[in-house]
CSV table of C-alpha atoms in Angstrom, one decimal:
chain,number,residue,atom,x,y,z
A,1,MET,CA,15.9,-3.0,-18.1
A,2,LYS,CA,18.5,-5.8,-18.5
A,3,TYR,CA,20.4,-4.4,-15.5
A,4,PHE,CA,17.3,-4.4,-13.4
A,5,SER,CA,16.5,-8.0,-14.4
A,6,PHE,CA,19.9,-9.1,-13.4
A,7,PHE,CA,19.7,-7.1,-10.2
A,8,LEU,CA,16.4,-8.6,-9.2
A,9,LEU,CA,17.5,-12.1,-10.0
A,10,THR,CA,20.6,-11.6,-7.9
A,11,ILE,CA,18.4,-10.6,-4.9
A,12,LEU,CA,16.1,-13.6,-5.3
A,13,PHE,CA,19.0,-16.0,-5.7
A,14,THR,CA,20.7,-14.5,-2.7
A,15,GLN,CA,17.6,-14.8,-0.6
A,16,THR,CA,17.2,-18.5,-1.7
A,17,VAL,CA,20.8,-19.2,-0.6
A,18,TRP,CA,20.3,-17.4,2.7
A,19,ALA,CA,17.1,-19.3,3.3
A,20,GLN,CA,18.9,-22.6,2.7
A,21,GLU,CA,21.6,-21.6,5.1
A,22,GLY,CA,19.1,-20.5,7.7
A,23,ILE,CA,20.0,-16.8,7.5
A,24,THR,CA,17.3,-14.2,7.8
A,25,VAL,CA,17.2,-10.7,6.4
A,26,CYS,CA,16.7,-8.0,9.1
A,27,GLY,CA,15.2,-10.7,11.2
A,28,SER,CA,11.7,-11.0,9.6
A,29,SER,CA,10.1,-11.8,6.3
A,30,ASP,CA,8.1,-8.6,6.2
A,31,ALA,CA,11.5,-6.7,6.2
A,32,GLU,CA,12.5,-8.8,3.2
A,33,ASN,CA,9.3,-7.9,1.4
A,34,THR,CA,9.8,-4.2,2.2
A,35,GLU,CA,13.4,-4.1,1.1
A,36,LEU,CA,12.7,-6.1,-2.1
A,37,PHE,CA,10.1,-3.5,-3.2
A,38,ALA,CA,12.3,-0.6,-2.1
A,39,SER,CA,15.1,-2.1,-4.3
A,40,LEU,CA,12.9,-1.5,-7.4
A,41,ALA,CA,13.6,2.2,-7.1
A,42,ASP,CA,17.2,1.6,-8.1
A,43,ASP,CA,15.9,0.9,-11.6
A,44,PRO,CA,15.5,4.1,-13.7
A,45,THR,CA,12.6,2.5,-15.6
A,46,PHE,CA,10.7,2.0,-12.4
A,47,ARG,CA,11.3,5.5,-11.3
A,48,GLY,CA,10.2,6.7,-14.8
A,49,LYS,CA,6.8,5.1,-14.3
A,50,HIS,CA,6.0,7.6,-11.5
A,51,ASP,CA,5.0,11.1,-12.4
A,52,LEU,CA,4.9,13.7,-9.7
A,53,VAL,CA,1.5,14.9,-8.7
A,54,LYS,CA,0.8,18.3,-10.4
A,55,TYR,CA,-2.2,19.6,-8.5
A,56,THR,CA,-2.7,20.9,-5.0
A,57,HIS,CA,-5.4,19.9,-2.5
A,58,GLU,CA,-7.7,22.8,-1.8
A,59,ASN,CA,-10.5,23.0,0.8
A,60,ALA,CA,-9.1,20.0,2.7
A,61,ARG,CA,-11.8,18.6,5.1
A,62,GLY,CA,-9.4,16.7,7.4
A,63,GLU,CA,-6.9,17.7,10.0
A,64,GLU,CA,-3.5,16.5,11.1
A,65,ILE,CA,-3.4,14.5,14.3
A,66,THR,CA,-0.6,12.9,16.3
A,67,PHE,CA,-0.7,9.6,18.2
A,68,ALA,CA,1.7,7.7,20.3
A,69,THR,CA,3.7,4.9,18.7
A,70,PRO,CA,5.1,1.8,20.5
A,71,ASP,CA,8.7,2.9,19.9
A,72,GLY,CA,8.2,5.9,22.2
A,73,GLN,CA,7.8,8.4,19.4
A,74,GLN,CA,4.8,10.1,17.7
A,75,GLY,CA,3.1,9.2,14.5
A,76,THR,CA,1.0,11.6,12.3
A,77,ALA,CA,-2.0,11.2,10.1
A,78,TYR,CA,-4.4,13.2,8.0
A,79,TYR,CA,-7.7,12.4,9.8
A,80,LEU,CA,-11.3,12.7,9.0
A,81,GLU,CA,-13.8,11.8,11.7
A,82,ALA,CA,-16.9,9.8,11.2
A,83,LYS,CA,-20.1,11.8,11.0
A,84,GLU,CA,-21.7,9.9,13.9
A,85,GLU,CA,-20.3,7.6,16.6
A,86,SER,CA,-18.5,4.7,14.9
A,87,ASN,CA,-15.9,2.0,15.7
A,88,GLN,CA,-15.0,1.6,12.0
A,89,TYR,CA,-11.7,2.9,10.6
A,90,LEU,CA,-10.1,3.0,7.2
A,91,LEU,CA,-6.3,3.3,7.2
A,92,VAL,CA,-4.9,4.9,4.0
A,93,ILE,CA,-1.3,4.3,3.0
A,94,HIS,CA,0.4,6.7,0.6
A,95,GLU,CA,2.4,6.1,-2.6
A,96,TRP,CA,6.2,6.5,-2.7
A,97,TRP,CA,5.8,10.3,-2.8
A,98,GLY,CA,4.6,10.5,0.8
A,99,LEU,CA,1.5,11.9,2.4
A,100,ASN,CA,0.9,14.6,-0.2
A,101,SER,CA,-2.1,16.4,-1.6
A,102,HIS,CA,-3.2,13.6,-3.9
A,103,ILE,CA,-3.5,11.1,-1.0
A,104,LYS,CA,-5.3,13.6,1.2
A,105,ARG,CA,-7.8,14.1,-1.7
A,106,GLU,CA,-8.3,10.4,-2.0
A,107,ALA,CA,-8.9,10.2,1.8
A,108,ASP,CA,-11.5,13.0,1.5
A,109,LYS,CA,-13.2,11.1,-1.3
A,110,LEU,CA,-13.3,7.8,0.5
A,111,HIS,CA,-14.6,9.5,3.7
A,112,LYS,CA,-17.4,11.1,1.7
A,113,ASP,CA,-18.3,8.0,-0.2
A,114,LEU,CA,-18.2,5.6,2.7
A,115,ASP,CA,-20.5,7.8,4.7
A,116,ASN,CA,-19.7,7.1,8.4
A,117,VAL,CA,-16.2,5.9,8.8
A,118,HIS,CA,-13.1,7.4,10.5
A,119,VAL,CA,-10.4,7.8,7.9
A,120,MET,CA,-6.7,8.0,8.8
A,121,ALA,CA,-4.2,8.6,6.1
A,122,LEU,CA,-0.9,7.6,7.7
A,123,ASP,CA,2.4,9.3,7.2
A,124,ILE,CA,5.0,6.5,6.9
A,125,TYR,CA,7.7,9.1,6.0
A,126,ASP,CA,7.4,11.0,9.3
A,127,GLY,CA,6.7,14.4,7.6
A,128,LYS,CA,8.8,14.1,4.5
A,129,VAL,CA,7.1,14.6,1.1
A,130,ALA,CA,9.0,14.1,-2.1
A,131,THR,CA,9.0,16.7,-4.8
A,132,THR,CA,11.3,14.8,-7.2
A,133,ARG,CA,11.7,11.1,-8.2
A,134,GLU,CA,15.2,11.2,-6.6
A,135,LEU,CA,13.7,12.3,-3.3
A,136,ALA,CA,10.9,9.7,-3.5
A,137,GLN,CA,13.5,7.0,-4.1
A,138,LYS,CA,15.5,8.2,-1.1
A,139,TYR,CA,12.5,8.4,1.2
A,140,MET,CA,11.1,5.0,0.2
A,141,GLN,CA,14.5,3.3,0.5
A,142,SER,CA,15.1,4.9,3.9
A,143,VAL,CA,11.9,3.5,5.5
A,144,SER,CA,12.7,1.3,8.4
A,145,THR,CA,10.4,-1.7,8.7
A,146,ASP,CA,10.4,-1.4,12.5
A,147,ARG,CA,9.5,2.3,12.4
A,148,ALA,CA,6.7,1.7,9.8
A,149,ASN,CA,5.3,-1.1,11.9
A,150,ALA,CA,5.4,1.2,14.9
A,151,ILE,CA,3.4,3.9,13.1
A,152,ILE,CA,0.8,1.4,11.9
A,153,ASN,CA,0.5,-0.2,15.4
A,154,GLY,CA,0.2,3.3,16.9
A,155,ALA,CA,-2.7,4.1,14.5
A,156,ILE,CA,-4.3,0.8,15.4
A,157,GLY,CA,-3.9,1.6,19.1
A,158,HIS,CA,-5.3,5.1,18.5
A,159,ALA,CA,-8.4,3.5,16.9
A,160,GLY,CA,-8.9,1.4,20.0
A,161,GLU,CA,-9.1,-2.3,20.8
A,162,ASN,CA,-12.8,-2.4,19.7
A,163,ALA,CA,-12.2,-0.8,16.3
A,164,GLU,CA,-12.9,-2.6,13.1
A,165,ILE,CA,-10.1,-1.7,10.6
A,166,ALA,CA,-10.0,-1.7,6.8
A,167,THR,CA,-6.9,-0.7,4.9
A,168,ILE,CA,-6.1,0.7,1.4
A,169,GLY,CA,-2.9,1.8,-0.3
A,170,TRP,CA,-1.3,2.3,-3.7
A,171,CYS,CA,2.2,1.3,-5.0
A,172,PHE,CA,4.5,1.5,-1.9
A,173,GLY,CA,1.3,1.9,0.1
A,174,GLY,CA,-0.3,-1.2,-1.5
A,175,GLY,CA,2.3,-3.4,0.1
A,176,TRP,CA,1.9,-1.6,3.4
A,177,SER,CA,-1.9,-1.9,3.2
A,178,LEU,CA,-1.4,-5.7,3.3
A,179,GLN,CA,1.2,-5.4,6.1
A,180,SER,CA,-1.2,-3.2,8.1
A,181,THR,CA,-3.9,-5.8,7.7
A,182,ILE,CA,-1.6,-8.4,9.1
A,183,LEU,CA,-0.7,-6.1,12.1
A,184,ALA,CA,-4.4,-5.4,12.7
A,185,ASN,CA,-4.9,-9.2,13.2
A,186,GLU,CA,-8.5,-10.0,14.2
A,187,GLN,CA,-9.5,-6.3,14.1
A,188,ALA,CA,-9.0,-6.4,10.3
A,189,ILE,CA,-12.2,-6.4,8.2
A,190,GLY,CA,-10.9,-5.7,4.7
A,191,CYS,CA,-7.8,-5.0,2.7
A,192,VAL,CA,-7.4,-3.2,-0.6
A,193,MET,CA,-4.0,-3.1,-2.3
A,194,TYR,CA,-3.4,-1.3,-5.6
A,195,TYR,CA,-0.3,-2.6,-7.5
A,196,GLY,CA,1.7,-3.1,-4.3
A,197,MET,CA,4.2,-5.9,-3.6
A,198,PRO,CA,2.3,-8.9,-2.3
A,199,VAL,CA,3.5,-11.0,0.6
A,200,GLN,CA,4.9,-14.4,-0.6
A,201,ASP,CA,5.9,-15.9,2.8
A,202,MET,CA,3.3,-18.5,3.7
A,203,ALA,CA,3.8,-17.9,7.5
A,204,GLN,CA,2.7,-14.2,7.0
A,205,ILE,CA,-0.1,-15.1,4.6
A,206,LYS,CA,-1.6,-17.4,7.3
A,207,GLU,CA,-1.7,-14.4,9.6
A,208,ILE,CA,-4.1,-12.5,7.3
A,209,GLU,CA,-7.5,-12.5,9.0
A,210,THR,CA,-9.7,-10.8,6.4
A,211,ASP,CA,-10.6,-10.7,2.7
A,212,VAL,CA,-8.2,-9.0,0.3
A,213,LEU,CA,-9.0,-7.1,-2.8
A,214,GLY,CA,-6.1,-6.8,-5.2
A,215,ILE,CA,-6.0,-4.2,-8.0
A,216,PHE,CA,-3.1,-4.9,-10.4
A,217,ALA,CA,-1.9,-3.8,-13.9
A,218,GLU,CA,-1.2,-6.3,-16.7
A,219,TYR,CA,1.6,-4.2,-18.0
A,220,ASP,CA,3.3,-3.6,-14.7
A,221,GLY,CA,6.8,-4.9,-15.3
A,222,TYR,CA,7.5,-5.2,-11.6
A,223,ILE,CA,4.4,-6.4,-9.8
A,224,THR,CA,3.9,-8.7,-12.7
A,225,PRO,CA,0.9,-10.9,-13.4
A,226,GLN,CA,3.2,-13.9,-12.5
A,227,VAL,CA,3.9,-12.3,-9.0
A,228,VAL,CA,0.2,-11.7,-8.5
A,229,GLU,CA,-0.7,-15.2,-9.6
A,230,GLU,CA,1.8,-16.7,-7.1
A,231,PHE,CA,0.3,-14.6,-4.3
A,232,GLU,CA,-3.2,-15.5,-5.3
A,233,GLN,CA,-2.3,-19.2,-5.3
A,234,LYS,CA,-0.7,-19.1,-1.9
A,235,MET,CA,-3.7,-17.2,-0.5
A,236,LYS,CA,-6.0,-20.0,-1.7
A,237,GLU,CA,-3.7,-22.7,-0.3
A,238,ALA,CA,-3.9,-21.0,3.1
A,239,ASP,CA,-7.7,-20.9,2.8
A,240,LYS,CA,-7.7,-17.1,2.6
A,241,LYS,CA,-10.2,-15.2,0.5
A,242,ILE,CA,-8.8,-13.0,-2.2
A,243,THR,CA,-10.3,-11.2,-5.2
A,244,VAL,CA,-7.9,-10.0,-8.0
A,245,HIS,CA,-8.8,-7.6,-10.8
A,246,MET,CA,-6.0,-7.4,-13.4
A,247,TYR,CA,-6.5,-4.3,-15.7
A,248,GLU,CA,-5.0,-3.8,-19.2
A,249,ALA,CA,-3.0,-0.8,-17.8
A,250,ASP,CA,0.3,0.1,-16.4
A,251,HIS,CA,1.6,0.7,-12.9
A,252,GLY,CA,0.1,3.8,-11.4
A,253,PHE,CA,-3.0,3.8,-13.6
A,254,ALA,CA,-5.3,5.1,-10.9
A,255,ASN,CA,-3.3,8.3,-10.3
A,256,PRO,CA,-5.0,11.1,-12.3
A,257,SER,CA,-1.9,13.2,-12.4
A,258,GLY,CA,0.3,10.6,-14.1
A,259,SER,CA,0.9,10.0,-17.7
A,260,ARG,CA,-0.1,6.3,-17.2
A,261,TYR,CA,-3.5,7.3,-15.9
A,262,ASP,CA,-6.3,5.2,-17.4
A,263,GLU,CA,-9.7,6.9,-16.6
A,264,ASP,CA,-11.8,3.9,-17.4
A,265,ALA,CA,-9.7,1.4,-15.5
A,266,ALA,CA,-9.4,3.8,-12.5
A,267,ARG,CA,-13.1,4.4,-12.4
A,268,ASP,CA,-13.9,0.7,-12.5
A,269,ALA,CA,-11.3,-0.1,-9.9
A,270,TYR,CA,-12.6,2.6,-7.6
A,271,ASP,CA,-16.2,1.3,-8.0
A,272,LYS,CA,-15.0,-2.2,-7.1
A,273,THR,CA,-13.0,-0.8,-4.2
A,274,LEU,CA,-16.0,1.1,-2.9
A,275,ALA,CA,-18.3,-1.9,-3.2
A,276,PHE,CA,-15.8,-4.1,-1.3
A,277,LEU,CA,-15.3,-1.6,1.5
A,278,LYS,CA,-19.0,-0.8,1.9
A,279,GLU,CA,-19.8,-4.4,2.2
A,280,ARG,CA,-17.4,-4.6,5.2
A,281,LEU,CA,-17.6,-1.1,6.7
């Protein structure tokens, strides 16, 4: 833990120096945010907070679809169509394991509970699903910000210019849920982020065009209450609406397969998530 604290402070100090010198990282602040979160996986304590999902997803109700991405490639998603004609979409972003059975099951559940919404669980890893912590670390740290943005923009394009888009994600996907909302711009109608890295760059925060629901854990040693408080304050300074719920739990508390699963907190967080989304979808 001491090593990680020194490592993180080094990153933050370096970024401050670069900012003073006018140097950018990968050309954009969203890249900095992505890489800062990915760097957490270098710490064995952070990796140890993630337990591999132990169950499989049976009787899946969705299907795999492909869509064009702006970089000339194809993106994939686990897709559940709305029961009736609808222009409302929920983009679901996976944890650091990838688009696995757990996330597909969550997509099924959200699709059922939201009644008449298109649900797209995006594959940010382009087909790779981790079976070990080491692979999860490798896949998360190999994500290109440009490619992830292309996948998300491709999904937004697939939904169409008249679509109303909400987003949700956990951990790695929590941060990308917020980035997806920024990319959706005026089409965004709601963002839910579970213990993901918040944006701290005010220029990006000002681009958020919808309400944000933040679900965080008090005992998360990485996305700490202090990090969340800073994000919440900046959102308010930018006149953006944010609701934060801080649970007496640890990182990953909503994943039922993990050793840090907190049933009461997870149920309450899901109820709040569903109420938030139903109000907007």
